[in-house]
Amino acid sequence: MTQLALVIDLNVCVGCHACVTNCKEWNTSGPAGPMVDQNPYDKDPTGTFFNRVQTFEVGEFPNTETVHFPKSCLHCEEPPCVPVCPTGASYKRKEDGIVLVDYDKCIGCKYCSWACPYGAREIDEHQRVMKKCTLCVDRIYDTTMTADERRPACVRACPTSARLFGDIHDPDSEVSKAIRENGGYALMPEWGTQPANHYLPRRKTNIRIREDELERADNPLKIDSQLPKPGKAEPSLDDVTSW
Amino acid sequence: MHPAFSVVFLTTLIGAGQGLFLALFTVESYAAFGLLPAQADSFYAIGSAIATILLVLGLFASFFHLGHPERAWRAAAKWRTSWLSREVIALPAFMGTVFLYGVAHWFGINPVLAELPSGAPVNITAVLGTLGTVLAFALYICTAMIYACLRFLREWHTPLTVINYILLGGASGFTLAAALAATEAPDVMPLLASWALIITVLGLIGRAATLIRNARLKPKSTLQTAIGIKHPKIVQKAMGMMGGAFNTREFFHGQSAALLRSLKWVFLLTAFVIPIGLLSLGLSLAAGGTLLLAFVVQYLGLLAERWFFFAQANHPQNLYYQSVA
Ligand code: SF4
Ligand code: SF4
């Protein structure tokens, strides 16, 4: 079975909100109708977004780290938001595991948003139906686009490649490898919702330099230099030019 | 959570309507077994009419909660999984039964359908009344389970929620029935007022137990599990928007903690303590006006109680929405 998901690398995210912007742009222009904002150019602008980038400060001054944290629907494998929906408007697709809302069936009772512990659902005050991330279901299967374009808008927008997209049930996919090799984790595991989206933790970037990397191992006798041969400690051509 | 007035009115109005109907059928059952003198049909008919009005008003209030009320019929679809869907089915079924029960009494259409071995007659109103009783309890359970089934809302996720919905709805319904009986069926007034007193006291015990339980709850989700960073000191600096969002409006009551604390005492007094006093007074003086006052005070108290019930629930999504920037 397929379970499409995003993997978000907190080690790389710079908090630029490009994913938020591109998400809104794509999804407000789609066949599902606009995502209307209230007071967009006024005091207290507000509106519906599928994706938000939040910022947290971890630690105490001066030992602090700023963590930018993109958050959207996690397409849980055990989505608590789905069974509570009285109309069946909220559903999880069997074929790819995407959790969707049928805007034509939704009665806007907001019950599903109460049942999501992550606050991933937002009501559209204009259309008065519940909205949430669709994993760009209207992009990723659109065969009129090139393979590169058939990825969620947020993934394509990210300038640092902090967002990966793929099938987490396929052990050889890019996302499965990223989760496996970088300690990917799920949010609020205590509720057993089994989010499909995963996050990669902040990692310390260490540079390890070995002795033989300081002294050129492939040219130990400096045979490319002019005669008379300089001493081994003298700089060689490699050290002063960059070819 | 942000208490929506539509839901506050829905749950309190139908709760009282259900309680009133249960009170009527209690009287009829006592009478059927000869424990009480038979009452005039008009008592049941007027009582059912009032119960129906309360239920209709509740249903009307609930429509204000929906973004698309014209699609409300769709909500009956997922009764297998959704308590909200089950409520949407139970409410009209109960309403219809109460209406038919009232009609049967008003027009005196009450043929005997069968006889119990003891010789007690089983007539149409007994069948409708039994069905209505089952539906009334089913509706209480559905309404309460809508909240009690949400496991992240730990203030609600307890059997006490179901018990309280039954007791508080029952208390207000029986109080109203006692006030009605004072004019329409004076000889059953003491029975109804006594039951109202007992249920109100039980309601106070149930509600107090919930308050004590909730005061000792420790949150299961923390900022650490919410963003998955194991560090004791994490502060949110920005939540991704400055003008607020659905997430900042729907999940917080927007009032001060002091107001919440004082409202707790207000509803403990008005929903329980004062009605207990008024019910005892009305019972001893056989004063219909006092009993009616008891109902009005108790209903207002239950509005406050319901508001507090919603406001007190702390949704884990609030962990992600703590700092405007
Ligand atoms: S993140 Fe929330 S809305 Fe998305 S599938 Fe999980 S519970 Fe449902
Ligand atoms: S708001 Fe819409 S999608 Fe959510 S539970 Fe209600 S009907 Fe279902």
Coordinates of C-alpha atoms and ligand atoms in Angstrom, one line a residue:
Chain A
M1 CA 0.0 0.0 0.0
T2 CA 1.1 3.5 -0.7
Q3 CA 1.3 6.3 1.8
L4 CA 2.4 9.5 0.4
A5 CA 3.9 12.0 2.8
L6 CA 6.2 14.9 3.3
V7 CA 9.4 14.7 5.2
I8 CA 10.6 18.0 6.6
D9 CA 14.2 18.6 7.5
L10 CA 14.4 20.9 10.5
N11 CA 18.1 21.0 10.1
V12 CA 17.8 22.7 6.7
C13 CA 14.6 24.8 7.0
V14 CA 15.5 28.5 7.1
G15 CA 12.0 29.8 7.9
C16 CA 11.5 31.7 4.6
H17 CA 7.8 30.9 4.2
A18 CA 8.3 30.1 0.5
C19 CA 6.3 26.9 1.0
V20 CA 3.5 28.8 2.6
T21 CA 3.3 31.3 -0.2
N22 CA 3.5 28.8 -3.0
C23 CA 1.0 26.5 -1.3
K24 CA -1.5 29.3 -1.0
E25 CA -0.9 30.5 -4.6
W26 CA -1.4 27.0 -6.0
N27 CA -4.4 26.1 -3.9
T28 CA -6.2 29.4 -4.1
S29 CA -6.1 29.2 -7.9
G30 CA -7.3 25.6 -8.2
P31 CA -10.6 24.1 -9.2
A32 CA -11.7 23.8 -5.6
G33 CA -12.2 27.6 -5.5
P34 CA -10.3 30.4 -3.8
M35 CA -9.0 30.5 -0.3
V36 CA -10.3 33.9 0.6
D37 CA -8.6 36.1 3.2
Q38 CA -10.3 38.6 5.5
N39 CA -8.7 42.0 5.7
P40 CA -5.8 41.0 3.5
Y41 CA -4.4 44.5 3.3
D42 CA -5.7 45.9 6.6
K43 CA -5.2 45.5 10.3
D44 CA -5.3 41.9 11.5
P45 CA -5.2 40.1 8.2
T46 CA -6.4 36.5 8.5
G47 CA -7.4 33.7 6.2
T48 CA -7.1 30.0 5.5
F49 CA -3.8 28.4 4.9
F50 CA -2.9 24.7 4.5
N51 CA 0.6 25.3 5.7
R52 CA 2.2 27.5 8.4
V53 CA 5.8 28.0 9.3
Q54 CA 6.3 28.6 13.0
T55 CA 9.4 29.6 14.9
F56 CA 10.6 28.3 18.2
E57 CA 13.6 29.2 20.4
V58 CA 15.2 26.2 22.0
G59 CA 17.5 26.6 25.0
E60 CA 18.4 29.6 27.1
F61 CA 20.4 32.6 26.1
P62 CA 23.2 32.5 25.1
N63 CA 22.9 28.9 24.2
T64 CA 19.9 29.1 22.0
E65 CA 18.9 27.7 18.7
T66 CA 16.2 29.0 16.5
V67 CA 14.1 26.2 15.0
H68 CA 11.7 27.0 12.1
F69 CA 8.9 24.5 12.0
P70 CA 6.7 24.1 9.0
K71 CA 3.3 22.5 9.9
S72 CA 0.5 21.2 7.7
C73 CA -1.8 18.2 7.8
L74 CA 0.3 15.1 8.6
H75 CA -1.9 12.7 6.7
C76 CA -2.1 10.4 9.7
E77 CA -2.3 6.7 9.1
E78 CA -4.8 6.5 11.9
P79 CA -6.5 9.8 11.3
P80 CA -8.7 10.7 14.3
C81 CA -10.4 13.4 12.2
V82 CA -11.9 11.0 9.7
P83 CA -14.3 8.7 11.8
V84 CA -15.8 11.7 13.6
C85 CA -17.0 13.4 10.5
P86 CA -20.8 12.9 10.4
T87 CA -21.2 13.3 6.6
G88 CA -18.2 11.3 5.3
A89 CA -16.8 14.5 3.8
S90 CA -13.5 13.8 5.5
Y91 CA -11.9 10.6 4.2
K92 CA -8.6 8.9 3.8
R93 CA -7.9 7.5 0.3
K94 CA -7.0 3.9 0.1
E95 CA -4.8 4.1 -2.9
D96 CA -2.3 6.7 -1.6
G97 CA -3.2 7.5 2.0
I98 CA -4.0 11.1 1.4
V99 CA -6.6 12.5 3.8
L100 CA -9.0 14.8 2.0
V101 CA -12.2 16.8 2.5
D102 CA -15.0 16.7 0.0
Y103 CA -16.0 20.4 -0.1
D104 CA -19.4 19.5 -1.6
K105 CA -20.4 17.3 1.3
C106 CA -18.9 19.2 4.2
I107 CA -21.5 20.9 6.4
G108 CA -19.0 23.0 8.2
C109 CA -19.6 21.6 11.7
K110 CA -15.9 21.9 12.6
Y111 CA -16.0 18.6 14.5
C112 CA -13.1 17.2 12.6
S113 CA -10.9 20.2 13.6
W114 CA -11.7 19.4 17.2
A115 CA -10.5 15.8 16.6
C116 CA -7.2 16.8 15.1
P117 CA -4.6 17.2 17.9
Y118 CA -2.2 19.1 15.5
G119 CA -4.5 22.0 14.6
A120 CA -4.0 21.1 10.9
R121 CA -7.5 21.9 9.7
E122 CA -8.8 25.4 9.2
I123 CA -12.3 26.4 8.3
D124 CA -12.7 28.6 5.2
E125 CA -14.8 31.5 6.5
H126 CA -15.9 32.4 3.0
Q127 CA -16.9 29.0 1.6
R128 CA -17.8 27.8 5.1
V129 CA -16.3 24.3 4.7
M130 CA -13.3 22.7 6.3
K131 CA -10.0 22.9 4.5
K132 CA -6.6 21.3 4.9
C133 CA -3.5 20.2 3.0
T134 CA -4.3 18.0 0.1
L135 CA -0.7 17.0 -0.7
C136 CA -1.5 18.8 -4.0
V137 CA -3.5 15.9 -5.1
D138 CA -4.5 18.0 -8.2
R139 CA -0.8 18.3 -9.2
I140 CA 0.8 15.0 -8.4
Y141 CA -1.3 13.0 -10.7
D142 CA -1.6 15.6 -13.5
T143 CA 0.1 13.9 -16.5
T144 CA 0.1 17.1 -18.5
M145 CA 3.0 18.2 -16.2
T146 CA 6.5 17.1 -16.3
A147 CA 7.6 14.5 -13.7
D148 CA 9.5 17.3 -11.9
E149 CA 6.4 19.4 -11.7
R150 CA 4.2 16.6 -10.3
R151 CA 5.3 17.3 -6.8
P152 CA 3.5 19.4 -4.1
A153 CA 3.8 23.1 -4.5
C154 CA 5.6 23.5 -1.2
V155 CA 8.2 21.0 -2.1
R156 CA 9.0 22.7 -5.4
A157 CA 9.2 26.1 -3.7
C158 CA 11.6 25.2 -0.9
P159 CA 14.9 26.9 -1.7
T160 CA 16.9 24.7 0.7
S161 CA 15.3 21.3 -0.2
A162 CA 14.0 21.0 3.4
R163 CA 10.9 19.3 2.1
L164 CA 10.9 15.8 0.6
F165 CA 7.9 14.1 -0.9
G166 CA 7.3 10.4 -1.5
D167 CA 5.9 7.1 -0.4
I168 CA 6.9 6.2 3.1
H169 CA 5.7 2.6 2.7
D170 CA 8.3 2.0 0.0
P171 CA 11.5 1.2 1.8
D172 CA 13.6 2.4 -1.1
S173 CA 12.0 5.8 -1.6
E174 CA 13.9 8.9 -0.9
V175 CA 11.7 9.8 2.1
S176 CA 12.0 6.3 3.7
K177 CA 15.7 6.5 3.5
A178 CA 15.8 10.0 4.9
I179 CA 13.6 8.9 7.8
R180 CA 15.7 5.8 8.4
E181 CA 19.1 7.4 8.1
N182 CA 18.5 10.7 9.8
G183 CA 16.4 9.7 12.8
G184 CA 13.1 10.9 11.3
Y185 CA 10.3 11.2 13.9
A186 CA 6.5 11.8 14.1
L187 CA 4.8 14.6 16.1
M188 CA 2.9 13.8 19.3
P189 CA 3.4 10.1 19.2
E190 CA 1.4 9.8 22.4
W191 CA -1.9 9.8 20.6
G192 CA -1.3 6.9 18.3
T193 CA -2.3 8.8 15.2
Q194 CA 0.7 7.6 13.3
P195 CA 1.4 10.7 11.2
A196 CA 2.6 9.9 7.8
N197 CA 4.6 13.2 7.6
H198 CA 7.9 13.0 9.4
Y199 CA 10.4 15.5 10.6
L200 CA 14.2 15.2 10.5
P201 CA 15.8 16.5 13.7
R202 CA 18.4 19.2 14.0
R203 CA 21.8 17.7 13.7
K204 CA 25.3 19.0 14.5
T205 CA 27.4 19.4 11.4
N206 CA 30.9 18.2 12.3
I207 CA 33.8 18.4 9.9
R208 CA 36.2 15.5 10.4
I209 CA 39.7 16.0 8.9
R210 CA 42.2 13.3 8.9
E211 CA 46.0 13.8 8.9
D212 CA 46.4 12.5 5.4
E213 CA 43.9 15.1 4.2
L214 CA 46.1 17.9 5.4
E215 CA 49.1 16.6 3.7
R216 CA 48.5 15.5 0.1
A217 CA 48.4 11.8 0.1
D218 CA 48.4 11.4 -3.7
N219 CA 51.6 13.5 -4.2
P220 CA 53.7 12.9 -1.2
L221 CA 57.0 13.5 -2.9
K222 CA 55.9 16.8 -4.5
I223 CA 57.2 15.5 -7.8
D224 CA 55.3 18.2 -9.7
S225 CA 57.5 21.0 -8.3
Q226 CA 60.5 22.6 -9.8
L227 CA 64.0 21.5 -9.1
P228 CA 65.8 21.8 -6.9
K229 CA 63.2 19.9 -4.9
P230 CA 61.8 21.9 -2.1
G231 CA 61.7 20.5 1.4
K232 CA 58.6 18.5 2.3
A233 CA 57.3 21.2 4.6
E234 CA 57.5 23.9 1.8
P235 CA 54.2 24.9 0.1
S236 CA 53.7 23.1 -3.2
L237 CA 51.9 24.3 -6.3
D238 CA 48.7 22.7 -5.0
D239 CA 48.8 24.9 -2.0
V240 CA 49.1 28.2 -3.8
T241 CA 46.9 27.8 -6.9
S242 CA 43.6 26.5 -7.6
W243 CA 44.2 25.1 -11.1
Chain B
M1 CA -12.2 25.5 23.5
H2 CA -14.3 28.4 22.3
P3 CA -17.8 27.9 23.5
A4 CA -20.2 28.4 20.6
F5 CA -23.6 29.7 21.8
S6 CA -25.4 27.5 19.3
V7 CA -24.0 24.4 21.0
V8 CA -24.5 25.7 24.5
F9 CA -28.2 26.3 23.8
L10 CA -28.6 23.0 21.9
T11 CA -27.3 20.8 24.6
T12 CA -29.1 22.6 27.5
L13 CA -32.4 22.9 25.7
I14 CA -32.6 19.3 24.5
G15 CA -31.3 18.1 27.8
A16 CA -34.2 19.8 29.6
G17 CA -36.6 18.5 26.9
Q18 CA -35.4 15.0 27.4
G19 CA -35.6 15.3 31.2
L20 CA -39.2 16.7 31.0
F21 CA -40.3 13.8 28.8
L22 CA -38.7 11.2 31.2
A23 CA -40.5 12.9 34.0
L24 CA -43.9 12.7 32.2
F25 CA -43.4 9.0 31.5
T26 CA -42.3 8.3 35.0
V27 CA -45.6 9.7 36.2
E28 CA -47.5 7.6 33.6
S29 CA -45.6 4.5 34.6
Y30 CA -46.3 5.0 38.3
A31 CA -50.0 5.5 37.4
A32 CA -50.1 2.4 35.2
F33 CA -48.9 0.3 38.1
G34 CA -51.4 1.9 40.4
L35 CA -48.8 3.6 42.5
L36 CA -50.3 7.0 41.8
P37 CA -53.8 8.1 40.8
A38 CA -54.2 8.4 37.0
Q39 CA -53.6 11.9 35.7
A40 CA -55.5 13.9 33.2
D41 CA -54.4 13.5 29.6
S42 CA -53.9 17.3 29.4
F43 CA -51.0 17.1 31.8
Y44 CA -49.1 14.8 29.5
A45 CA -50.2 16.6 26.4
I46 CA -49.1 20.0 27.6
G47 CA -45.8 18.5 29.0
S48 CA -45.1 16.9 25.7
A49 CA -45.8 20.1 23.9
I50 CA -43.3 22.0 26.1
A51 CA -40.7 19.2 25.6
T52 CA -41.2 19.4 21.8
I53 CA -40.8 23.1 21.9
L54 CA -37.5 22.8 23.8
L55 CA -36.3 20.2 21.4
V56 CA -37.2 22.3 18.3
L57 CA -35.5 25.3 19.8
G58 CA -32.4 23.2 20.4
L59 CA -32.4 21.9 16.9
F60 CA -32.9 25.5 15.6
A61 CA -29.9 26.7 17.7
S62 CA -27.8 23.9 16.3
F63 CA -28.2 25.1 12.8
F64 CA -26.3 28.3 13.7
H65 CA -23.3 26.1 14.3
L66 CA -23.2 24.8 10.8
G67 CA -21.5 26.4 7.8
H68 CA -23.9 24.8 5.5
P69 CA -27.2 24.1 7.3
E70 CA -28.9 23.2 4.0
R71 CA -26.7 20.2 3.8
A72 CA -27.5 19.1 7.4
W73 CA -29.3 16.0 6.1
R74 CA -26.0 14.6 5.0
A75 CA -24.9 14.3 8.6
A76 CA -26.9 11.1 9.1
A77 CA -24.6 9.3 6.8
K78 CA -21.8 8.1 9.1
W79 CA -23.6 6.8 12.1
R80 CA -21.4 3.8 12.2
T81 CA -18.4 5.8 13.3
S82 CA -19.5 9.3 14.3
W83 CA -21.4 10.2 17.5
L84 CA -22.4 13.4 15.9
S85 CA -24.1 11.5 13.2
R86 CA -25.8 9.3 15.7
E87 CA -27.1 12.4 17.5
V88 CA -28.4 13.8 14.3
I89 CA -30.5 10.6 13.9
A90 CA -31.5 10.2 17.6
L91 CA -32.7 13.8 17.9
P92 CA -35.5 13.8 15.3
A93 CA -36.5 10.3 16.2
F94 CA -36.9 11.3 19.8
M95 CA -38.6 14.6 18.8
G96 CA -41.1 12.7 16.7
T97 CA -41.8 10.2 19.4
V98 CA -42.5 12.9 22.0
F99 CA -44.8 14.6 19.5
L100 CA -46.8 11.5 18.9
Y101 CA -46.9 10.8 22.6
G102 CA -48.4 14.2 23.2
V103 CA -50.9 13.8 20.3
A104 CA -52.0 10.4 21.6
H105 CA -52.7 12.0 25.0
W106 CA -54.3 15.2 23.7
F107 CA -56.8 13.4 21.4
G108 CA -57.2 10.5 23.9
I109 CA -56.2 8.0 21.2
N110 CA -55.1 5.3 23.5
P111 CA -56.3 1.8 22.7
V112 CA -55.0 -1.1 24.8
L113 CA -52.6 -3.1 22.6
A114 CA -51.9 -5.9 25.0
E115 CA -52.0 -6.9 28.7
L116 CA -49.1 -7.7 31.0
P117 CA -49.3 -11.0 32.9
S118 CA -50.1 -8.8 36.0
G119 CA -53.1 -7.5 34.3
A120 CA -51.7 -4.0 33.7
P121 CA -52.8 -2.7 30.3
V122 CA -50.2 -1.8 27.6
N123 CA -51.6 1.0 25.5
I124 CA -50.2 3.2 22.8
T125 CA -48.8 5.8 25.1
A126 CA -47.0 3.1 27.1
V127 CA -45.3 1.9 23.9
L128 CA -44.5 5.4 22.7
G129 CA -43.3 6.3 26.2
T130 CA -41.0 3.3 26.5
L131 CA -39.6 4.0 23.0
G132 CA -39.2 7.7 24.0
T133 CA -37.4 6.7 27.2
V134 CA -34.9 4.6 25.3
L135 CA -34.4 7.3 22.7
A136 CA -34.0 10.0 25.4
F137 CA -31.2 8.0 27.0
A138 CA -29.7 7.2 23.6
L139 CA -29.7 11.0 22.8
Y140 CA -28.1 11.9 26.1
I141 CA -25.4 9.3 25.4
C142 CA -24.9 10.5 21.8
T143 CA -24.7 14.2 22.8
A144 CA -22.2 13.5 25.6
M145 CA -20.1 11.0 23.6
I146 CA -19.5 13.7 20.9
Y147 CA -17.3 15.3 23.5
A148 CA -16.3 12.3 25.6
C149 CA -14.9 10.4 22.6
L150 CA -12.3 13.0 21.8
R151 CA -9.3 11.5 23.6
F152 CA -7.0 14.6 23.3
L153 CA -9.6 16.7 25.1
R154 CA -8.9 15.1 28.4
E155 CA -11.3 17.3 30.4
W156 CA -14.1 15.6 28.4
H157 CA -12.7 12.2 27.9
T158 CA -14.2 10.5 30.9
P159 CA -17.4 8.6 31.7
L160 CA -18.3 11.5 34.0
T161 CA -19.2 13.6 30.9
V162 CA -21.9 11.1 29.9
I163 CA -23.2 10.8 33.5
N164 CA -23.3 14.6 33.9
Y165 CA -25.2 15.2 30.6
I166 CA -27.8 12.7 31.8
L167 CA -28.0 14.1 35.4
L168 CA -28.0 17.8 34.5
G169 CA -30.5 17.4 31.7
G170 CA -32.6 15.2 33.9
A171 CA -32.5 17.7 36.8
S172 CA -33.7 20.6 34.7
G173 CA -36.4 18.5 33.1
F174 CA -37.7 17.1 36.3
T175 CA -37.7 20.6 37.9
L176 CA -39.7 21.9 34.9
A177 CA -42.1 18.9 35.2
A178 CA -42.6 19.7 38.9
A179 CA -43.5 23.3 38.1
L180 CA -45.9 22.1 35.4
A181 CA -47.5 19.5 37.7
A182 CA -48.1 22.2 40.3
T183 CA -50.9 23.6 38.1
E184 CA -51.8 20.6 35.9
A185 CA -51.5 17.6 38.2
P186 CA -51.0 18.8 41.8
D187 CA -51.1 15.3 43.3
V188 CA -47.9 14.2 41.5
M189 CA -46.0 17.5 42.2
P190 CA -44.4 16.1 45.4
L191 CA -43.1 13.1 43.5
L192 CA -41.7 15.1 40.7
A193 CA -40.2 17.8 42.9
S194 CA -38.6 15.1 45.1
W195 CA -37.1 13.4 42.1
A196 CA -35.9 16.8 40.8
L197 CA -34.2 17.4 44.2
I198 CA -32.5 13.9 44.1
I199 CA -31.3 14.3 40.5
T200 CA -30.0 17.8 41.2
V201 CA -28.1 16.6 44.2
L202 CA -26.6 13.7 42.2
G203 CA -25.8 16.2 39.4
L204 CA -23.9 18.4 41.9
I205 CA -21.9 15.3 43.0
G206 CA -21.2 14.3 39.4
R207 CA -20.2 17.8 38.4
A208 CA -18.1 18.4 41.5
A209 CA -16.3 15.1 40.9
T210 CA -15.5 16.2 37.3
L211 CA -14.2 19.5 38.5
I212 CA -11.9 17.8 41.0
R213 CA -10.8 15.3 38.4
N214 CA -10.0 18.0 35.8
A215 CA -8.1 20.1 38.3
R216 CA -5.7 17.3 38.7
L217 CA -5.1 16.5 35.1
K218 CA -1.6 16.6 33.8
P219 CA -1.3 17.4 30.1
K220 CA -0.1 14.5 28.0
S221 CA 1.2 16.6 25.1
T222 CA 3.9 19.1 25.7
L223 CA 5.8 21.5 23.4
Q224 CA 8.5 18.8 23.4
T225 CA 6.3 16.2 21.9
A226 CA 4.5 18.7 19.7
I227 CA 7.6 19.6 17.8
G228 CA 9.7 16.6 18.7
I229 CA 12.7 18.4 20.3
K230 CA 13.8 17.1 23.6
H231 CA 14.8 20.2 25.5
P232 CA 13.3 21.5 28.7
K233 CA 13.3 25.1 27.5
I234 CA 11.4 25.8 24.3
V235 CA 9.6 29.1 23.6
Q236 CA 7.4 29.8 20.6
K237 CA 8.5 33.0 18.9
A238 CA 6.2 33.0 15.9
M239 CA 3.1 31.0 14.9
G240 CA 3.2 31.9 11.3
M241 CA 0.7 34.7 11.2
M242 CA 0.0 37.9 13.1
G243 CA -3.7 38.6 12.5
G244 CA -4.9 35.3 14.1
A245 CA -6.4 32.3 12.4
F246 CA -9.1 29.8 12.8
N247 CA -6.7 28.0 15.2
T248 CA -6.4 31.0 17.5
R249 CA -10.2 31.7 17.5
E250 CA -11.8 28.2 17.7
F251 CA -9.7 26.6 20.5
F252 CA -9.6 29.3 23.1
H253 CA -12.4 30.9 25.1
G254 CA -10.7 34.3 25.1
Q255 CA -11.6 35.2 28.7
S256 CA -9.4 35.6 31.7
A257 CA -8.6 32.8 34.0
A258 CA -10.3 34.8 36.8
L259 CA -13.6 34.9 34.9
L260 CA -13.4 31.2 34.4
R261 CA -12.8 30.6 38.1
S262 CA -15.6 32.8 39.2
L263 CA -18.0 31.3 36.7
K264 CA -17.3 27.9 38.3
W265 CA -18.8 29.2 41.6
V266 CA -21.6 31.0 39.8
F267 CA -22.8 27.8 38.1
L268 CA -22.3 25.7 41.2
L269 CA -24.6 28.1 43.0
T270 CA -27.2 28.7 40.2
A271 CA -27.4 25.3 38.7
F272 CA -27.4 23.3 42.0
V273 CA -27.4 25.1 45.3
I274 CA -30.1 27.7 44.7
P275 CA -32.4 25.3 42.8
I276 CA -32.1 22.8 45.7
G277 CA -33.2 25.5 48.1
L278 CA -36.1 26.6 45.8
L279 CA -37.2 23.1 45.1
S280 CA -37.3 22.3 48.8
L281 CA -39.3 25.5 49.4
G282 CA -41.7 24.8 46.5
L283 CA -42.1 21.3 47.7
S284 CA -43.1 22.2 51.2
L285 CA -45.3 25.2 50.2
A286 CA -46.7 23.4 47.1
A287 CA -45.9 26.7 45.3
G288 CA -45.9 26.4 41.5
G289 CA -44.3 29.8 41.1
T290 CA -41.3 28.9 43.3
L291 CA -40.8 25.7 41.3
L292 CA -40.9 27.6 38.1
L293 CA -38.4 30.0 39.5
A294 CA -36.2 27.0 40.4
F295 CA -36.3 25.9 36.8
V296 CA -35.5 29.3 35.4
V297 CA -32.5 29.8 37.8
Q298 CA -31.3 26.2 37.1
Y299 CA -31.6 26.6 33.4
L300 CA -29.5 29.8 33.5
G301 CA -27.0 28.1 35.7
L302 CA -26.8 25.2 33.3
L303 CA -26.1 27.7 30.5
A304 CA -23.1 28.9 32.5
E305 CA -22.2 25.3 33.3
R306 CA -22.2 24.4 29.6
W307 CA -20.1 27.5 28.7
F308 CA -17.6 26.5 31.4
F309 CA -17.6 22.9 30.1
F310 CA -16.4 24.0 26.7
A311 CA -14.1 26.8 27.9
Q312 CA -12.3 24.5 30.3
A313 CA -11.2 22.0 27.7
N314 CA -7.7 22.7 26.6
H315 CA -6.9 21.4 23.1
P316 CA -3.4 20.2 22.4
Q317 CA -3.3 22.2 19.2
N318 CA -3.0 25.3 21.5
L319 CA 0.7 24.3 22.0
Y320 CA 1.3 25.4 18.4
Y321 CA -0.4 28.8 18.9
Q322 CA 1.1 30.6 21.8
S323 CA 2.9 33.6 20.5
V324 CA 1.7 36.2 18.0
A325 CA 4.3 37.3 15.5
Ligands
SF4_1 S1 -2.9 15.9 10.9 FE1 -4.9 16.3 11.7 S2 -6.2 16.7 9.9 FE2 -4.3 15.7 9.2 S3 -4.8 13.5 9.1 FE3 -3.8 13.9 11.1 S4 -5.5 14.3 12.5 FE4 -6.4 14.5 10.4
SF4_2 S1 -16.5 20.3 9.2 FE1 -17.0 19.1 7.3 S2 -15.3 17.6 7.1 FE2 -15.3 18.4 9.2 S3 -16.5 16.9 10.4 FE3 -17.9 18.6 9.8 S4 -18.8 17.8 7.8 FE4 -16.9 16.6 8.2

